[in-house]
Short mmCIF file of C-alpha atoms in Angstrom, two decimals:
data_model
loop_
_atom_site.label_atom_id
_atom_site.label_comp_id
_atom_site.label_asym_id
_atom_site.label_seq_id
_atom_site.Cartn_x
_atom_site.Cartn_y
_atom_site.Cartn_z
CA MET R 72 -50.59 36.49 9.16
CA SER R 73 -50.05 36.84 12.75
CA GLY R 74 -49.43 34.28 15.61
CA PRO R 75 -50.40 32.01 16.80
CA TYR R 76 -47.13 32.68 19.68
CA PHE R 77 -46.60 29.34 20.67
CA ASP R 78 -43.46 31.13 22.36
CA ARG R 79 -46.23 33.02 24.78
CA LEU R 80 -48.07 29.63 25.82
CA GLN R 81 -44.72 28.17 26.89
CA ALA R 82 -43.38 31.03 28.60
CA GLY R 83 -46.93 31.73 30.30
CA LEU R 84 -48.32 28.43 31.46
CA ARG R 85 -44.51 27.55 32.51
CA ALA R 86 -44.64 31.38 33.81
CA LEU R 87 -47.72 30.05 35.93
CA VAL R 88 -46.54 26.66 37.14
CA ALA R 89 -43.70 28.22 38.41
CA THR R 90 -45.45 30.76 40.49
CA VAL R 91 -47.68 28.56 42.28
CA LEU R 92 -45.14 25.78 42.71
CA PRO R 93 -41.84 27.35 43.37
CA SER R 94 -40.50 24.13 44.37
CA ALA R 95 -41.50 22.42 41.57
CA THR R 96 -39.14 21.98 38.07
CA VAL R 97 -41.23 22.98 35.25
CA ALA R 98 -40.39 22.03 31.78
CA TRP R 99 -42.34 21.33 28.28
CA ALA R 100 -42.53 18.13 26.96
CA PRO R 101 -41.14 16.30 25.20
CA THR R 102 -37.90 17.16 27.23
CA THR R 103 -34.17 15.71 27.51
CA LEU R 104 -34.72 16.42 31.18
CA PRO R 105 -33.04 13.04 32.55
CA GLU R 106 -36.23 12.61 35.52
CA THR R 107 -34.03 9.99 37.39
CA GLN R 108 -31.66 13.56 38.00
CA VAL R 109 -34.58 15.47 39.14
CA ASP R 110 -34.67 15.58 42.71
CA SER R 111 -37.51 18.06 43.14
CA PRO R 112 -41.16 17.22 41.91
CA LEU R 113 -41.36 17.27 38.12
CA VAL R 114 -43.90 19.30 36.28
CA THR R 115 -44.26 18.81 32.51
CA LEU R 116 -46.72 20.61 29.79
CA GLN R 117 -47.36 18.94 26.88
CA ARG R 118 -49.21 20.47 24.02
CA ARG R 119 -51.61 17.53 22.70
CA GLY R 120 -53.32 19.21 20.19
CA GLY R 121 -55.10 22.54 18.81
CA GLY R 122 -55.00 24.40 16.40
CA TRP R 123 -57.28 27.71 14.84
CA ALA R 124 -60.70 27.93 15.31
CA PRO R 125 -62.87 31.37 13.94
CA GLY R 126 -64.24 33.49 15.74
CA GLU R 127 -67.71 33.33 16.92
CA GLN R 128 -69.05 36.96 15.08
CA HIS R 129 -68.00 38.10 11.45
CA ASP R 130 -65.11 35.84 11.01
CA VAL R 131 -63.86 38.69 8.61
CA LEU R 132 -63.66 42.12 9.67
CA PRO R 133 -63.81 45.14 7.79
CA PRO R 134 -60.53 46.63 5.71
CA ARG R 135 -58.96 48.52 8.15
CA LEU R 136 -55.70 50.46 8.51
CA LEU R 137 -52.85 48.66 10.71
CA PRO R 138 -49.49 50.21 11.39
CA THR R 139 -46.54 48.78 10.30
CA GLN R 140 -44.45 51.20 12.03
CA ALA R 141 -44.91 52.77 14.92
CA VAL R 142 -42.97 54.98 17.14
CA LEU R 143 -42.76 55.17 21.28
CA THR R 144 -42.10 58.00 23.27
CA VAL R 145 -41.41 58.33 26.83
CA THR R 146 -42.73 61.16 28.80
CA GLY R 147 -43.35 61.94 32.48
CA ASN R 148 -41.17 63.63 34.90
CA ALA R 149 -37.75 61.71 35.40
CA ALA R 150 -37.83 62.85 38.95
CA ASN R 151 -40.81 60.17 40.26
CA THR R 152 -41.54 56.87 39.73
CA ARG R 153 -43.01 56.16 36.19
CA ARG R 154 -45.15 52.89 35.05
CA VAL R 155 -46.48 52.47 31.39
CA THR R 156 -49.02 49.61 30.52
CA ILE R 157 -48.81 48.23 26.84
CA ASP R 158 -51.47 46.15 25.35
CA ALA R 159 -50.86 44.77 21.84
CA THR R 160 -51.75 41.73 20.16
CA GLY R 161 -53.72 40.31 23.04
CA ALA R 162 -50.72 40.67 25.28
CA THR R 163 -49.80 43.27 27.81
CA TRP R 164 -46.48 44.85 29.09
CA GLN R 165 -46.37 46.71 31.94
CA VAL R 166 -42.75 48.59 33.20
CA GLU R 167 -42.67 50.52 35.90
CA VAL R 168 -39.03 52.54 37.22
CA ALA R 169 -38.22 54.47 39.89
CA GLY R 170 -38.14 58.01 40.08
CA GLY R 171 -34.55 59.29 38.87
CA THR R 172 -34.22 57.11 36.02
CA SER R 173 -33.20 58.83 32.76
CA ASP R 174 -35.60 58.98 30.06
CA SER R 175 -32.99 56.50 28.25
CA ASP R 176 -33.12 53.89 30.90
CA PHE R 177 -37.28 54.28 30.97
CA ARG R 178 -37.35 53.40 27.31
CA ASP R 179 -34.67 50.77 27.61
CA ALA R 180 -36.44 48.87 29.86
CA ILE R 181 -39.70 49.25 27.57
CA GLN R 182 -37.12 47.84 24.86
CA ALA R 183 -36.21 45.35 27.21
CA ALA R 184 -39.83 44.06 28.77
CA LEU R 185 -41.11 44.12 24.88
CA GLY R 186 -38.37 41.79 23.53
CA ALA R 187 -38.79 39.31 26.63
CA LEU R 188 -37.85 35.89 25.45
CA GLY R 189 -41.58 34.32 25.16
CA HIS R 190 -43.47 37.49 26.03
CA SER R 191 -42.33 39.57 23.29
CA LEU R 192 -43.51 41.84 20.29
CA ARG R 193 -42.59 40.33 17.00
CA ALA R 194 -40.88 43.58 16.15
CA THR R 195 -37.45 45.39 15.53
CA PHE R 196 -36.72 47.88 17.39
CA THR R 197 -34.82 51.21 17.09
CA PRO R 198 -33.71 53.41 19.41
CA ILE R 199 -33.88 57.08 19.18
CA GLY R 200 -32.47 59.55 20.62
CA ALA R 201 -32.72 59.55 24.38
CA THR R 202 -36.72 59.28 24.47
CA GLN R 203 -38.08 57.44 21.48
CA LEU R 204 -38.37 53.37 20.25
CA GLN R 205 -39.64 52.77 16.74
CA LEU R 206 -41.52 49.93 16.42
CA ASP R 207 -40.88 47.48 13.09
CA GLY R 208 -43.92 44.72 13.11
CA ASP R 209 -42.60 41.66 11.99
CA PHE R 210 -45.41 40.89 9.81
CA LEU R 211 -48.73 43.02 9.16
CA GLY R 212 -50.32 42.34 12.04
CA ALA R 213 -47.37 42.10 14.58
CA LEU R 214 -48.31 45.56 16.02
CA GLY R 215 -52.04 44.88 16.67
CA SER R 216 -54.55 43.89 14.05
CA LYS R 217 -58.36 43.43 15.75
CA ASN R 218 -57.29 45.67 18.30
CA PRO R 219 -55.13 49.00 17.69
CA MET R 220 -52.22 49.17 20.35
CA ARG R 221 -52.70 50.79 23.44
CA VAL R 222 -50.51 52.38 25.37
CA VAL R 223 -51.27 53.95 28.89
CA GLY R 224 -49.12 55.71 31.25
CA ASP R 225 -45.93 57.70 30.88
CA ALA R 226 -45.76 57.17 27.37
CA THR R 227 -47.21 57.43 23.91
CA VAL R 228 -47.40 55.73 20.62
CA SER R 229 -47.62 57.18 17.17
CA THR R 230 -48.32 55.44 13.68
CA ILE R 231 -45.66 56.22 11.20
CA THR R 232 -47.32 53.66 8.48
CA GLU R 233 -50.11 51.59 8.25
CA GLN R 234 -51.03 49.20 5.77
CA LEU R 235 -54.88 48.55 4.49
CA ALA R 236 -55.61 45.27 5.80
CA ARG R 237 -58.20 42.57 5.65
CA ILE R 238 -58.65 40.39 9.01
CA ALA R 239 -59.61 37.12 9.77
CA GLN R 240 -60.62 36.94 13.37
CA GLY R 241 -60.09 33.74 15.37
CA SER R 242 -58.07 31.83 18.37
CA GLU R 243 -55.69 29.79 18.50
CA GLN R 244 -56.74 26.64 21.24
CA SER R 245 -54.05 24.65 22.58
CA PHE R 246 -54.84 21.21 24.55
CA VAL R 247 -52.15 21.22 27.01
CA GLN R 248 -51.51 18.30 29.34
CA VAL R 249 -50.06 19.20 32.99
CA GLU R 250 -48.11 16.13 34.39
CA ALA R 251 -46.81 16.30 37.82
CA LYS R 252 -44.15 13.86 38.76
CA ALA R 253 -43.31 13.16 42.68
CA PRO R 254 -40.23 10.62 43.06
CA PHE R 255 -40.50 8.54 46.31
CA MET R 256 -37.48 9.26 48.05
CA SER R 257 -34.96 7.45 49.92
CA GLY R 258 -35.41 7.74 53.43
CA GLN R 259 -38.26 10.13 53.25
CA THR R 260 -42.33 9.34 53.63
CA THR R 261 -43.45 8.31 50.46
CA ASP R 262 -46.97 9.52 49.58
CA PRO R 263 -48.97 7.38 46.82
CA LEU R 264 -50.48 11.36 46.35
CA ALA R 265 -48.04 13.30 45.98
CA ALA R 266 -48.58 14.10 42.49
CA HIS R 267 -52.70 14.43 43.05
CA ALA R 268 -51.08 17.06 45.78
CA LEU R 269 -49.30 19.44 43.88
CA LEU R 270 -51.83 19.34 41.15
CA GLY R 271 -54.77 19.99 43.38
CA GLU R 272 -52.52 23.06 44.70
CA LEU R 273 -51.91 24.40 41.07
CA ARG R 274 -55.75 23.80 40.23
CA ALA R 275 -56.90 25.52 42.92
CA ALA R 276 -54.40 28.60 41.81
CA LEU R 277 -55.63 28.59 37.98
CA HIS R 278 -57.85 31.29 38.14
CA GLU R 279 -56.67 32.99 40.83
CA HIS R 280 -53.75 33.28 38.64
CA SER R 281 -55.65 34.05 35.26
CA LYS R 282 -54.61 37.59 35.13
CA LEU R 283 -50.89 36.56 35.14
CA LEU R 284 -51.59 34.19 31.52
CA GLY R 285 -53.44 37.46 30.52
CA THR R 286 -50.62 39.57 30.44
CA TYR R 287 -48.97 36.57 27.77
CA GLY R 288 -52.13 37.07 25.90
CA LEU R 289 -53.69 33.52 27.04
CA ALA R 290 -56.93 32.99 27.84
CA LEU R 291 -57.91 29.86 30.49
CA ARG R 292 -61.34 28.14 28.96
CA ASP R 293 -61.19 24.83 30.18
CA VAL R 294 -59.94 21.84 33.08
CA THR R 295 -60.52 18.54 32.48
CA THR R 296 -60.48 16.45 36.35
CA THR R 297 -57.51 14.94 37.08
CA VAL R 298 -56.26 11.09 36.41
CA ASP R 299 -54.05 9.35 38.14
CA LEU R 300 -50.96 7.86 36.60
CA THR R 301 -48.75 6.42 39.21
CA ARG R 302 -46.16 4.04 37.77
CA PHE R 303 -43.27 2.03 38.38
CA ALA R 304 -40.41 4.01 37.24
CA GLY R 305 -36.49 3.62 37.82
CA PRO R 306 -35.72 1.95 40.65
CA GLY R 307 -39.39 2.46 42.43
CA TRP R 308 -42.68 3.64 42.48
CA GLN R 309 -43.21 7.43 40.95
CA SER R 310 -46.50 9.63 42.37
CA ARG R 311 -47.96 10.65 38.95
CA ALA R 312 -51.36 12.65 37.78
CA ALA R 313 -52.21 14.62 34.82
CA PHE R 314 -55.08 16.84 34.06
CA ASP R 315 -55.82 18.92 30.68
CA LEU R 316 -55.97 22.83 30.10
CA THR R 317 -57.69 24.30 27.41
CA ILE R 318 -56.21 27.44 26.67
CA SER R 319 -57.25 30.24 23.88
CA GLN R 320 -55.21 33.60 22.52
CA ASN R 321 -56.10 35.83 19.90
CA ALA R 322 -54.64 34.50 16.64
CA ASN R 323 -55.71 36.96 13.88
CA ARG R 324 -54.69 36.42 9.94
CA ALA R 325 -54.02 39.96 8.23
CA THR R 326 -53.71 40.51 5.10
CA ALA R 327 -52.81 43.02 3.02
CA ILE R 328 -55.07 44.57 0.42
CA ALA R 329 -55.08 47.86 -1.83
CA ALA R 330 -57.30 50.45 -1.49
CA ALA R 331 -59.81 50.27 -4.28
CA GLN R 332 -58.79 53.13 -6.86
CA SER R 333 -62.46 53.78 -8.38
CA VAL R 334 -65.61 52.78 -8.65
CA ALA R 335 -68.21 53.20 -11.91
CA THR R 336 -71.66 52.49 -12.07
CA SER R 337 -73.30 51.53 -15.82
CA PHE R 338 -77.49 52.50 -15.68
CA THR R 339 -77.25 50.85 -18.55
CA ASP R 340 -76.68 47.38 -18.11
CA ASN R 341 -77.10 47.80 -14.05
CA THR R 342 -73.64 46.98 -13.25
CA ILE R 343 -71.26 48.50 -10.71
CA THR R 344 -67.49 48.13 -11.24
CA ILE R 345 -64.66 48.65 -8.59
CA ASP R 346 -61.59 48.71 -9.72
CA SER R 347 -60.43 47.17 -7.58
CA GLU R 348 -59.37 45.42 -3.87
CA VAL R 349 -56.31 43.29 -4.90
CA ALA R 350 -53.36 42.12 -3.04
CA ALA R 351 -50.94 44.80 -2.13
CA PRO R 352 -47.40 43.78 -3.41
CA MET Z 100 -29.70 2.89 19.55
CA THR Z 101 -27.91 -0.27 19.07
CA ALA Z 102 -27.49 -2.84 21.80
CA LEU Z 103 -23.45 -3.39 22.04
CA SER Z 104 -21.96 -6.15 24.09
CA ILE Z 105 -18.25 -4.51 25.48
CA THR Z 106 -17.95 -7.56 27.36
CA PRO Z 107 -15.06 -8.82 25.52
CA MET Z 108 -13.11 -5.30 25.00
CA PHE Z 109 -13.60 -3.77 28.68
CA SER Z 110 -14.56 -7.15 31.08
CA GLY Z 111 -10.43 -7.34 33.20
CA PHE Z 112 -9.09 -4.72 31.04
CA ALA Z 113 -7.12 -2.01 31.96
CA PRO Z 114 -7.14 0.57 29.43
CA GLN Z 115 -4.36 3.62 29.28
CA ALA Z 116 -6.30 6.21 28.95
CA LEU Z 117 -10.21 6.53 28.48
CA THR Z 118 -12.02 9.22 27.54
CA PHE Z 119 -14.67 11.03 28.75
CA GLU Z 120 -17.44 13.42 27.45
CA VAL Z 121 -18.03 15.94 30.10
CA VAL Z 122 -21.70 17.59 30.02
CA GLY Z 123 -22.91 20.10 33.26
CA ALA Z 124 -26.50 19.91 34.56
CA PRO Z 125 -28.76 21.42 32.34
CA THR Z 126 -30.89 24.91 32.94
CA ILE Z 127 -34.16 25.49 32.33
CA ASP Z 128 -34.96 28.84 30.37
CA GLU Z 129 -37.97 31.02 30.33
CA LEU Z 130 -40.10 28.97 27.52
CA GLY Z 131 -39.52 25.83 29.64
CA ARG Z 132 -36.98 24.05 27.20
CA VAL Z 133 -34.05 22.76 28.55
CA VAL Z 134 -30.46 24.25 27.68
CA TRP Z 135 -27.51 21.89 27.91
CA PRO Z 136 -24.25 23.48 28.55
CA ALA Z 137 -21.71 22.63 26.15
CA ALA Z 138 -19.40 19.15 26.20
CA THR Z 139 -15.77 19.34 27.10
CA GLU Z 140 -13.42 16.10 26.64
CA VAL Z 141 -11.54 14.84 29.60
CA GLU Z 142 -9.26 12.43 29.35
CA LEU Z 143 -8.08 10.26 32.23
CA THR Z 144 -5.21 7.82 31.86
CA ALA Z 145 -3.83 5.01 33.67
CA PRO Z 146 -4.18 3.47 36.28
CA ILE Z 147 -8.43 2.64 35.06
CA HIS Z 148 -9.73 -0.61 35.82
CA VAL Z 149 -12.83 -2.04 33.99
CA ALA Z 150 -14.79 -4.64 35.24
CA SER Z 151 -18.39 -6.12 35.40
CA ASP Z 152 -19.10 -5.94 39.09
CA ARG Z 153 -23.37 -7.65 39.02
CA LYS Z 154 -23.30 -7.11 43.34
CA ARG Z 155 -22.58 -3.44 42.99
CA LEU Z 156 -24.27 -2.26 39.95
CA GLU Z 157 -27.84 -3.54 41.38
CA ARG Z 158 -27.52 -1.00 44.22
CA ILE Z 159 -27.08 1.83 41.47
CA PRO Z 160 -30.67 3.20 41.40
CA GLY Z 161 -32.20 3.03 37.39
CA TYR Z 162 -29.99 -0.47 36.99
CA ASP Z 163 -31.59 -2.92 34.53
CA ALA Z 164 -30.54 -6.25 34.98
CA LYS Z 165 -31.39 -7.09 31.26
CA ARG Z 166 -28.45 -4.43 30.42
CA GLU Z 167 -25.18 -5.95 30.55
CA VAL Z 168 -23.26 -3.24 32.17
CA GLN Z 169 -19.57 -2.25 33.50
CA VAL Z 170 -18.00 -0.36 36.80
CA VAL Z 171 -15.41 2.04 35.33
CA TYR Z 172 -13.40 2.47 39.01
CA LEU Z 173 -11.54 5.68 39.04
CA THR Z 174 -9.57 7.29 41.19
CA GLY Z 175 -10.48 10.52 44.01
CA ALA Z 176 -7.71 11.99 41.75
CA GLN Z 177 -9.64 10.80 38.49
CA TRP Z 178 -12.80 11.83 39.63
CA GLN Z 179 -11.57 15.16 40.87
CA GLN Z 180 -10.47 15.81 36.75
CA LEU Z 181 -14.26 15.27 36.14
CA ALA Z 182 -15.91 17.92 38.32
CA GLY Z 183 -18.89 19.75 37.83
CA ALA Z 184 -19.78 16.57 35.68
CA SER Z 185 -21.63 14.56 38.06
CA LYS Z 186 -24.75 14.99 36.12
CA GLU Z 187 -23.96 13.78 32.62
CA LEU Z 188 -20.89 11.99 31.22
CA VAL Z 189 -20.64 9.85 27.94
CA LEU Z 190 -17.74 7.47 27.94
CA GLN Z 191 -15.94 7.51 24.85
CA TYR Z 192 -13.44 4.29 23.89
CA ASP Z 193 -12.29 2.29 20.72
CA GLY Z 194 -14.11 4.93 18.74
CA HIS Z 195 -17.75 4.08 20.31
CA ARG Z 196 -19.99 6.20 22.69
CA TYR Z 197 -21.67 5.31 25.56
CA GLU Z 198 -24.72 6.83 27.86
CA GLN Z 199 -23.87 6.90 31.71
CA LEU Z 200 -26.12 4.80 33.87
CA ALA Z 201 -25.50 6.00 37.04
CA VAL Z 202 -23.03 7.86 39.22
CA SER Z 203 -22.40 7.05 42.73
CA ASP Z 204 -20.11 8.77 45.30
CA HIS Z 205 -19.69 5.88 47.59
CA ILE Z 206 -16.11 5.55 48.75
CA HIS Z 207 -14.47 2.41 48.76
CA ALA Z 208 -12.91 2.34 52.15
CA ALA Z 209 -9.89 0.75 51.38
CA ASP Z 210 -8.47 3.39 48.68
CA SER Z 211 -10.83 6.01 48.25
CA VAL Z 212 -11.47 4.58 44.28
CA LEU Z 213 -14.91 6.16 43.12
CA TRP Z 214 -17.19 4.39 40.86
CA MET Z 215 -19.55 5.11 38.52
CA GLY Z 216 -21.54 2.65 35.99
CA ALA Z 217 -21.75 2.85 32.49
CA LYS Z 218 -24.00 1.41 30.03
CA LEU Z 219 -23.09 -0.91 27.39
CA ASP Z 220 -25.87 0.70 25.11
CA GLU Z 221 -24.12 2.15 22.13
CA VAL Z 222 -25.40 5.93 21.35
CA GLY Z 223 -23.04 6.91 18.69
CA SER Z 224 -19.73 6.23 16.81
#
């Protein structure tokens, strides 16, 4: 089984809000962050629901071989700037190093990117020599399922071991509430629509930053209207507003199966016997 | 959380020592999770004065008149021992732990006393 990658949902949406609203504090709710001690606008994200939904076509794909172990090998001239783009499990990683970076440092930079908190490939990484990185998937499909791992640029990938699998394709839907809270600061002009202004800025930038979400394997599907939640909080009023996002991400389920060992037909009773597609150990 | 009146225990009482559980400011990681630093305990010794001071408490942001609160008066030197702890403090006394209500950086004109309010809701023992 692969995904859903909730860590990518957490990190991707947090990165989006932090990019568009750099002055805001961004946290996922529920949170132990003491609001009364946050002296900047606070944006909280909360997954209010969702779940796995089957794909629109061909829910179960024909059996295919999935990599369980692969090796990345860095290439290119170390004297030049080197770049690599890796697509796997719906997410994307881009690594660039300056000219003069050694092969091992380039390889280590790729490993760091693939293992980043909230934006990771679920695999064990083992450096080999100066140029290679061995990837052992944490589960079947961790190195790619519906689409194979794709590496473009100054690196190549080769599959070492693979497993025949059946893939149920679908997506994980997440309904996420984005709530902005702007405290009315003592000694400052208070704006009853401060939270609306923050969310307006964020909403306007959502599509512009869809590529950022895409690197985490996230796709924006829907945005609701902003609703006002202003209320009395602590020592005074707090401007609050919220809208909901619908986010989807690939969540394909890979199940190991064994290849058919033999197929026998009987012309006397018109039957076909397959020995046998069974679950692999 | 159990409401516990400690007025008989604290009011007008000058304990020889109070232990504060000092927690620094939290940070937020890449996943948007709040990460609290590990707490350390700091014991402050006399002179410590604890009293009910509703007039001052009413000036504390977040003050809830429905709650019983006390003010713990600390000298500047004692406050320095809690340096870096201005975000979160838990007061421990007589086996009970109390949440901080608010901290003020107000300096008393006469003797440079700094003060804080301790919420009287017990958070654990």
